[in-house]
PDB file of C-alpha atoms and ligand atoms in Angstrom:
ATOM      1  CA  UNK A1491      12.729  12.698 -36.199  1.00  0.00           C
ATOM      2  CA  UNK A1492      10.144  10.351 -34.195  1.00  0.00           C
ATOM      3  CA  UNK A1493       7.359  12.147 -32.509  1.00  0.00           C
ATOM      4  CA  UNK A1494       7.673  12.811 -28.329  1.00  0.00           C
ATOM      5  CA  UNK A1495       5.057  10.624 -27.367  1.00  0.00           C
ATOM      6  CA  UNK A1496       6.497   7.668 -29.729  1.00  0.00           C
ATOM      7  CA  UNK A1497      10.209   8.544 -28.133  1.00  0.00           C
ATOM      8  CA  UNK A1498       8.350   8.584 -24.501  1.00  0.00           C
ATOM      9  CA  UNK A1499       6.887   5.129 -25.420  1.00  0.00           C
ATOM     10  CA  UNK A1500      10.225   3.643 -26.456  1.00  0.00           C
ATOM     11  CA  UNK A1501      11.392   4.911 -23.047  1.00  0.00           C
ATOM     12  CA  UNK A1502       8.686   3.728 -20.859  1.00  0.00           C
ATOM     13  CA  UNK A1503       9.028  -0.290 -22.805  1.00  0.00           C
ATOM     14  CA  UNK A1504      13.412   0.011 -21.728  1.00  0.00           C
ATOM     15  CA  UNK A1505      12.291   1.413 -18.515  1.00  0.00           C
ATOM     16  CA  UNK A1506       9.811  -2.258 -18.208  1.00  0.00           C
ATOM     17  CA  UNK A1507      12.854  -4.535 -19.445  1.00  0.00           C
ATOM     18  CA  UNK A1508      15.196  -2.535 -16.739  1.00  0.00           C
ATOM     19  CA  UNK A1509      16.752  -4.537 -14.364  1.00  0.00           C
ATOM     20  CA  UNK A1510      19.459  -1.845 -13.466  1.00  0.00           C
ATOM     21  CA  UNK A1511      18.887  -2.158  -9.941  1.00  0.00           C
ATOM     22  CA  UNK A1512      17.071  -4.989  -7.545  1.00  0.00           C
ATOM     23  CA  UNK A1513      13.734  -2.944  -7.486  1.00  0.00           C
ATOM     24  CA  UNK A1514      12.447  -4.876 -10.396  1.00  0.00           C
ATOM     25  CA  UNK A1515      12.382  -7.817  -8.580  1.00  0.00           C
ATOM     26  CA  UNK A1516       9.558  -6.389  -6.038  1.00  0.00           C
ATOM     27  CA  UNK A1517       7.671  -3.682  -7.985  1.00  0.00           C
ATOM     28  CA  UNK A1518       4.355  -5.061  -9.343  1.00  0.00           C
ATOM     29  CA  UNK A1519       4.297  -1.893 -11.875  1.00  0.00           C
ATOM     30  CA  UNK A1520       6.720   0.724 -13.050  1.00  0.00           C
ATOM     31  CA  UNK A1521       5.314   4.199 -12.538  1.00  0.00           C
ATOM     32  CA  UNK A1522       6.951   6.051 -15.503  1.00  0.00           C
ATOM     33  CA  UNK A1523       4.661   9.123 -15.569  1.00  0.00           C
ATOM     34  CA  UNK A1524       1.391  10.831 -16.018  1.00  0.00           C
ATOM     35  CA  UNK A1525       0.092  14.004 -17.436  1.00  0.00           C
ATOM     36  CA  UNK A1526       0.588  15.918 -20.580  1.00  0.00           C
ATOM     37  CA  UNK A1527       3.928  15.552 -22.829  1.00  0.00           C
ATOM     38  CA  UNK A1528       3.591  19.182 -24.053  1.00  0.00           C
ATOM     39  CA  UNK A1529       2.960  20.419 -20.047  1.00  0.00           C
ATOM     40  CA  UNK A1530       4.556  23.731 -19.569  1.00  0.00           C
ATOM     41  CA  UNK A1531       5.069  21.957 -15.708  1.00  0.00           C
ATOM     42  CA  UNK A1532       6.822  19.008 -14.296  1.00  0.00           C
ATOM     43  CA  UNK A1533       6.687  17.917 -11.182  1.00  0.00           C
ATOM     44  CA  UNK A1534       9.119  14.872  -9.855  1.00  0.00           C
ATOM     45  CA  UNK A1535       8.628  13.183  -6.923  1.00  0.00           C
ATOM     46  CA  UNK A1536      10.789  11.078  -4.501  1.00  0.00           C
ATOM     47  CA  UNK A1537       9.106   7.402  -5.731  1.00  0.00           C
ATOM     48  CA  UNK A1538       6.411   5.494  -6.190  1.00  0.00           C
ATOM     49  CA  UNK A1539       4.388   3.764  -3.051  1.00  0.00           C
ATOM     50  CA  UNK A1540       1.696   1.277  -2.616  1.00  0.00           C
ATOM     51  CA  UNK A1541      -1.057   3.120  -4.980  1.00  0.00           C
ATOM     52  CA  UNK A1542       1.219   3.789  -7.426  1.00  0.00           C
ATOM     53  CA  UNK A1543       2.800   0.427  -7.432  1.00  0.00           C
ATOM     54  CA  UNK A1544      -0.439  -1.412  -7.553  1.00  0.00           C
ATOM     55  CA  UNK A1545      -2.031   1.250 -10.864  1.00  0.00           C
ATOM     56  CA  UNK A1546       1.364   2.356 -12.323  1.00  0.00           C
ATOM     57  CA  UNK A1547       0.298   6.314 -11.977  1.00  0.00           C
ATOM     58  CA  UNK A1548       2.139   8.454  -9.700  1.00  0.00           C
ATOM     59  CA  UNK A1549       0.854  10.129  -7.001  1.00  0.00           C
ATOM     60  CA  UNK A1550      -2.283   8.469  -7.091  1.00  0.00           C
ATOM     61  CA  UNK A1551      -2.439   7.938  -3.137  1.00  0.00           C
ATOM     62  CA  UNK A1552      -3.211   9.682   0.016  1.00  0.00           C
ATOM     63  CA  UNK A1553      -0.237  12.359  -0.601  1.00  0.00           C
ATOM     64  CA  UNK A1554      -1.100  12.577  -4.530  1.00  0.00           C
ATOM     65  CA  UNK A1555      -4.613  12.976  -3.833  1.00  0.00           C
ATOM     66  CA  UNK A1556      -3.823  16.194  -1.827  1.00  0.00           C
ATOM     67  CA  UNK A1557      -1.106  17.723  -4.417  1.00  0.00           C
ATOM     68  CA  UNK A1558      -4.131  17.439  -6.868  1.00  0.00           C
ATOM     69  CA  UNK A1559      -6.451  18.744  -4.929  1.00  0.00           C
ATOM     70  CA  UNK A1560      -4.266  21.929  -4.467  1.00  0.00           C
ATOM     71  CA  UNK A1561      -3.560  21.687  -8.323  1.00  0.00           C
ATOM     72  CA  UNK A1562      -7.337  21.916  -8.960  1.00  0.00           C
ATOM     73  CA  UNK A1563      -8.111  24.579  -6.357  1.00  0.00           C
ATOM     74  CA  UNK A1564      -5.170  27.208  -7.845  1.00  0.00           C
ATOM     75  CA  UNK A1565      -6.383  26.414 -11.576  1.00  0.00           C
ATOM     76  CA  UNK A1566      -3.016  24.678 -12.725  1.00  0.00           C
ATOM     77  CA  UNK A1567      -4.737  22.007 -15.254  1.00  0.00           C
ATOM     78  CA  UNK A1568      -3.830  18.000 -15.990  1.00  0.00           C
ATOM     79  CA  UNK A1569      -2.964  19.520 -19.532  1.00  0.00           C
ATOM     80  CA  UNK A1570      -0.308  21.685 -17.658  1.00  0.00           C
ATOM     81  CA  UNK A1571       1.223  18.858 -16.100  1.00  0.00           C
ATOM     82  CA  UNK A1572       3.780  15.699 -16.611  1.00  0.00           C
ATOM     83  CA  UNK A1573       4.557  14.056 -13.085  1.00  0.00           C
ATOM     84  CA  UNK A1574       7.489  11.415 -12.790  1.00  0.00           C
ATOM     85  CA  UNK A1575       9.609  10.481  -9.782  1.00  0.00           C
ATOM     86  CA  UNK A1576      13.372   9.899  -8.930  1.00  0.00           C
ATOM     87  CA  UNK A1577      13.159   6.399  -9.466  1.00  0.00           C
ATOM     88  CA  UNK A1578      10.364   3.755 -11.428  1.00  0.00           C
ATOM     89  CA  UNK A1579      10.032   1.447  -9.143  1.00  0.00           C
ATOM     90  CA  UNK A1580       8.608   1.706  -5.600  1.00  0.00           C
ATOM     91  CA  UNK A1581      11.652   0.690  -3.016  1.00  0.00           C
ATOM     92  CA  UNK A1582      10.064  -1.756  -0.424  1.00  0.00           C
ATOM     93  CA  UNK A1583       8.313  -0.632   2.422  1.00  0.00           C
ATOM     94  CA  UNK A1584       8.537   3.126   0.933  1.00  0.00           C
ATOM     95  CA  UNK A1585      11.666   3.338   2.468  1.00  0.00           C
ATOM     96  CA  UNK A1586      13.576   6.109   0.593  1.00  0.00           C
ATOM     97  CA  UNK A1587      15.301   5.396  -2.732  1.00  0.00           C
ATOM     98  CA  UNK A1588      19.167   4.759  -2.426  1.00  0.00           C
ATOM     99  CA  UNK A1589      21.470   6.826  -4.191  1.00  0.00           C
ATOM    100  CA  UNK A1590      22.622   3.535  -6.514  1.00  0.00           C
ATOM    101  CA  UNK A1591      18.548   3.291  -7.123  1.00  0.00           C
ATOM    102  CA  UNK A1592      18.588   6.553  -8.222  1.00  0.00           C
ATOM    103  CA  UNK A1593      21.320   6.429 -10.297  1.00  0.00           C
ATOM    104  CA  UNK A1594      20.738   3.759 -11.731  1.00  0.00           C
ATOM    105  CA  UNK A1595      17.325   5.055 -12.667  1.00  0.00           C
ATOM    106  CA  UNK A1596      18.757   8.885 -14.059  1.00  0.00           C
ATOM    107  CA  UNK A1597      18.713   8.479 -17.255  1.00  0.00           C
ATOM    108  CA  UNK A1598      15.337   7.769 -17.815  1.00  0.00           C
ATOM    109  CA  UNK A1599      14.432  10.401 -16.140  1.00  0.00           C
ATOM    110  CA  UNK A1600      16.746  12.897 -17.853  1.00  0.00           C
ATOM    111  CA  UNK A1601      15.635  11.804 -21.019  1.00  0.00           C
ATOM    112  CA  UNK A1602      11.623  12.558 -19.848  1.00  0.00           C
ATOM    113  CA  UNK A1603      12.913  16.111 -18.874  1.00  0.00           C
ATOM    114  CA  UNK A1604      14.348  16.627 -22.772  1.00  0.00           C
ATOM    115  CA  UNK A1605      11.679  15.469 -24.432  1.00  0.00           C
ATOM    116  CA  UNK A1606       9.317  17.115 -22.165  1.00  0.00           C
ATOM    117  CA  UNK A1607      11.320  20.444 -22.233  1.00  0.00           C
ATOM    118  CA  UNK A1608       9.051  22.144 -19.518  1.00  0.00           C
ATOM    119  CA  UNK A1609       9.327  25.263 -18.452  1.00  0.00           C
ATOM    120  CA  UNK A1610       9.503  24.372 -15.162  1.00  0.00           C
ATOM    121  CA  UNK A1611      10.875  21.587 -13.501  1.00  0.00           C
ATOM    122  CA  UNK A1612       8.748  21.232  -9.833  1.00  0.00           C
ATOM    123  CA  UNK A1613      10.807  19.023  -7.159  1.00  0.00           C
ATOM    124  CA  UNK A1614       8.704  17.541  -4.540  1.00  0.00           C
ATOM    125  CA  UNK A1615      10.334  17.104  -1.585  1.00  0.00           C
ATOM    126  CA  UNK A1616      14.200  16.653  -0.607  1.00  0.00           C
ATOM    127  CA  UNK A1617      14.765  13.443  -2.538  1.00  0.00           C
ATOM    128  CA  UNK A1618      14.063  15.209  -5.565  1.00  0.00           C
ATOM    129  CA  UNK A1619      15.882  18.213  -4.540  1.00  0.00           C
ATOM    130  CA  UNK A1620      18.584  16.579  -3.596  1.00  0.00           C
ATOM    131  CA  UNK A1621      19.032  14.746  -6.851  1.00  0.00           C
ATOM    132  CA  UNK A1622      19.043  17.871  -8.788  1.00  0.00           C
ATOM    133  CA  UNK A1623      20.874  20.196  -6.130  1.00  0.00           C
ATOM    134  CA  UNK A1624      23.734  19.065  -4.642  1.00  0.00           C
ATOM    135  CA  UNK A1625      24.073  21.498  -1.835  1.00  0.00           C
ATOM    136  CA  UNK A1626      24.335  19.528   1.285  1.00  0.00           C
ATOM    137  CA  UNK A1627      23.710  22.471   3.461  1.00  0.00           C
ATOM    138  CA  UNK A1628      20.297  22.790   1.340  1.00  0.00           C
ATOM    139  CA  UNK A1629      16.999  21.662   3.164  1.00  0.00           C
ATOM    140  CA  UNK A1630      13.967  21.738   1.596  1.00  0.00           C
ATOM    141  CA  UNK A1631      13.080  24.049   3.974  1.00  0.00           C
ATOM    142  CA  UNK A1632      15.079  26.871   2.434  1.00  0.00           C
ATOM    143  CA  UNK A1633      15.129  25.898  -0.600  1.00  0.00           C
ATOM    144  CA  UNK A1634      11.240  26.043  -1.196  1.00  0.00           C
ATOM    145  CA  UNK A1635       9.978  28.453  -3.347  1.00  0.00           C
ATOM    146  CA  UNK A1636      12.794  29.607  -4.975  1.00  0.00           C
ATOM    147  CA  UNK A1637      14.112  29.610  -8.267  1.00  0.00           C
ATOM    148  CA  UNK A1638      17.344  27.390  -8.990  1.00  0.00           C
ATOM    149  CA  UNK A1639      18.744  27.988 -12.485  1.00  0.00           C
ATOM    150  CA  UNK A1640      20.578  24.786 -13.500  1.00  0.00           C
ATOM    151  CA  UNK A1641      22.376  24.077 -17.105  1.00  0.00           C
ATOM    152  CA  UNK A1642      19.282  26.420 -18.506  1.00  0.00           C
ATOM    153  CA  UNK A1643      16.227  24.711 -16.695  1.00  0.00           C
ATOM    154  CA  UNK A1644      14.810  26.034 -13.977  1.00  0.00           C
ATOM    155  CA  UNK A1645      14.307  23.983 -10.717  1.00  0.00           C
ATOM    156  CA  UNK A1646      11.434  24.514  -7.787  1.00  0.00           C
ATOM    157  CA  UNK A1647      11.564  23.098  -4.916  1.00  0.00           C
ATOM    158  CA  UNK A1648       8.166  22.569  -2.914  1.00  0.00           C
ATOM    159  CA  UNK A1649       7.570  20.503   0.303  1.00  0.00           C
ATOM    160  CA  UNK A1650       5.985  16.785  -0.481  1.00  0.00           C
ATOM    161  CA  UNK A1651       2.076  16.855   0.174  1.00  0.00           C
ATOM    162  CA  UNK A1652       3.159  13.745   2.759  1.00  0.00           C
ATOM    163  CA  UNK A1653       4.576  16.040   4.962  1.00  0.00           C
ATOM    164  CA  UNK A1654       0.960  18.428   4.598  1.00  0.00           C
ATOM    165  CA  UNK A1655      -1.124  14.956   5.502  1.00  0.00           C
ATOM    166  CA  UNK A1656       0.704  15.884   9.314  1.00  0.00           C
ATOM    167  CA  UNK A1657       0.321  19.250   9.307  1.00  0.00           C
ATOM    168  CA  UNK A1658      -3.782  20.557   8.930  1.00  0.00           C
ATOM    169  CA  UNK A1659      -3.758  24.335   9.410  1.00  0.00           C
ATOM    170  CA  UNK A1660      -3.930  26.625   6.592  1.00  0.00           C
ATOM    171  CA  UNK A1661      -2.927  29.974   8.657  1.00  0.00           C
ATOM    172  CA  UNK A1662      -0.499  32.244   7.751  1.00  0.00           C
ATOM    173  CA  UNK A1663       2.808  30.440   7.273  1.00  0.00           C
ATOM    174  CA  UNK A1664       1.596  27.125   7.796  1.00  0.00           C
ATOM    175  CA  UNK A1665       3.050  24.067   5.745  1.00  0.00           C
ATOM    176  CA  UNK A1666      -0.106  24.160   3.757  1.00  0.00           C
ATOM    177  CA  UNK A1667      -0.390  27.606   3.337  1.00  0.00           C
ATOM    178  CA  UNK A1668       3.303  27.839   1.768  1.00  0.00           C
ATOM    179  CA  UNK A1669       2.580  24.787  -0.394  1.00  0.00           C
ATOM    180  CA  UNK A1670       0.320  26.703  -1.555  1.00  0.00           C
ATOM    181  CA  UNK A1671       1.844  29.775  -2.310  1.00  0.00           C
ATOM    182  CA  UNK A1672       4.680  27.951  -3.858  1.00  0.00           C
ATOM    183  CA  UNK A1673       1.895  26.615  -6.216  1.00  0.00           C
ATOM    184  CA  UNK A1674       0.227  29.931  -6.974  1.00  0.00           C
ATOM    185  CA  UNK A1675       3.845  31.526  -7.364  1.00  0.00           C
ATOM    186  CA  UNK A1676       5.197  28.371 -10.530  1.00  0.00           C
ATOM    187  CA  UNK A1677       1.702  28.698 -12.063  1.00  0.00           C
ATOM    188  CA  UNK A1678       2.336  32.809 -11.991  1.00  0.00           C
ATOM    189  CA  UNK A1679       6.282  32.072 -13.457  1.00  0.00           C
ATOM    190  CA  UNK A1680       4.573  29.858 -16.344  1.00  0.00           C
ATOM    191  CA  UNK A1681       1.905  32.257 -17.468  1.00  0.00           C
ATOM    192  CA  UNK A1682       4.808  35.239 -17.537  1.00  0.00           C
TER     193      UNK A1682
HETATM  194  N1  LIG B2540       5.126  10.095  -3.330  1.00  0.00           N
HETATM  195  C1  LIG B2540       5.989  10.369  -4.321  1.00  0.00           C
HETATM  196  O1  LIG B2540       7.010  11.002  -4.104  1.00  0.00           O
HETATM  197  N2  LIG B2540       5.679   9.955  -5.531  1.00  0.00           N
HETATM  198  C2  LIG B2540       4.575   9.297  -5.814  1.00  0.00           C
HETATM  199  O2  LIG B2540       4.359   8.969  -6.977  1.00  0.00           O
HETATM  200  C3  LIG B2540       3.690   9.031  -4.762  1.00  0.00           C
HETATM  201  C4  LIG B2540       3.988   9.443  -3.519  1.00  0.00           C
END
């Protein structure tokens, strides 16, 4: 049986020859992942923007800066981490992935969350929790927080740190201060 991290490799050289959908014709690079193949955590995002289309790491901008900053400040560690997104390739303008994008992009992504096995999978934002959940009556701003059990994997949703960059306060209830919470609450679930 090949190793994880020579499987993941394999992966992330089909995911550069993929031309599945258009978005390989206006990506610079694919953003396949970052982080820690054994991570107990893994957090998908909706897709990849300017930063990460120009270094090939996601969430490496504005709104990745501030999901690591939480990261750092509630002690979950880059070893307890693997971050991908819906889709590899950033859609232009960062308009939001089509479902055909997405699909056409699932099963590398599936195949990340098997070989990763986490204990945890962390969806940021409600393109990822709409991929994963197909309640249409299911915002993001219910679902946060709560556990969704799902063919044996547990599911997370969180809001998307691009949605904090609006929002500054940290009181009581505050975007922030449930991101937060949500944070403190997956790191408490994985050290159980
Ligand atoms: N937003 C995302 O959803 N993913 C990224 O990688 C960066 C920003």
């Amino acid at each position: 049986m090949e190793k994880i991290s020579a499987q993941l490799n394999n992966l992330k050289k089909e995911a550069l020859e993929c031309k599945n959908c258009e978005l390989f014709k206006t990506r610079n690079k694919i953003v396949f992942s970052d982080g820690c193949e054994n991570a107990p955590i893994m957090f998908i995002g909706e897709a990849p923007g300017q930063n990460e289309d120009e270094t090939g790491i996601p969430f490496i901008g504005r709104a990745g800066q501030l999901l690591r900053k939480f990261l750092f400040e509630i002690g979950i560690k880059q070893d307890d981490i693997y971050i991908a997104n819906t889709i590899k390739c950033r859609p232009p303008k960062n308009r939001k992935p089509t479902s055909k994008e997405k699909s056409a992009c699932k099963h590398f992504l599936d195949k990340q969350i098997e070989l990763i096995n986490p204990k945890i999978i962390v969806l940021v934002g409600s393109t990822a929790l709409e991929s994963f959940i197909t309640d249409k009556k299911l915002t993001i701003t219910k679902a946060r927080g709560k556990i969704f059990e799902i063919n044996n994997r547990k599911f997370i949703p969180i809001f998307h740190p691009s949605y904090l960059l609006r929002y500054h306060s940290t009181e009581e209830n505050s975007p922030r201060d449930l991101f937060k919470k949500d944070l403190i609450f997956i790191k408490n679930e994985v050290l159980k």
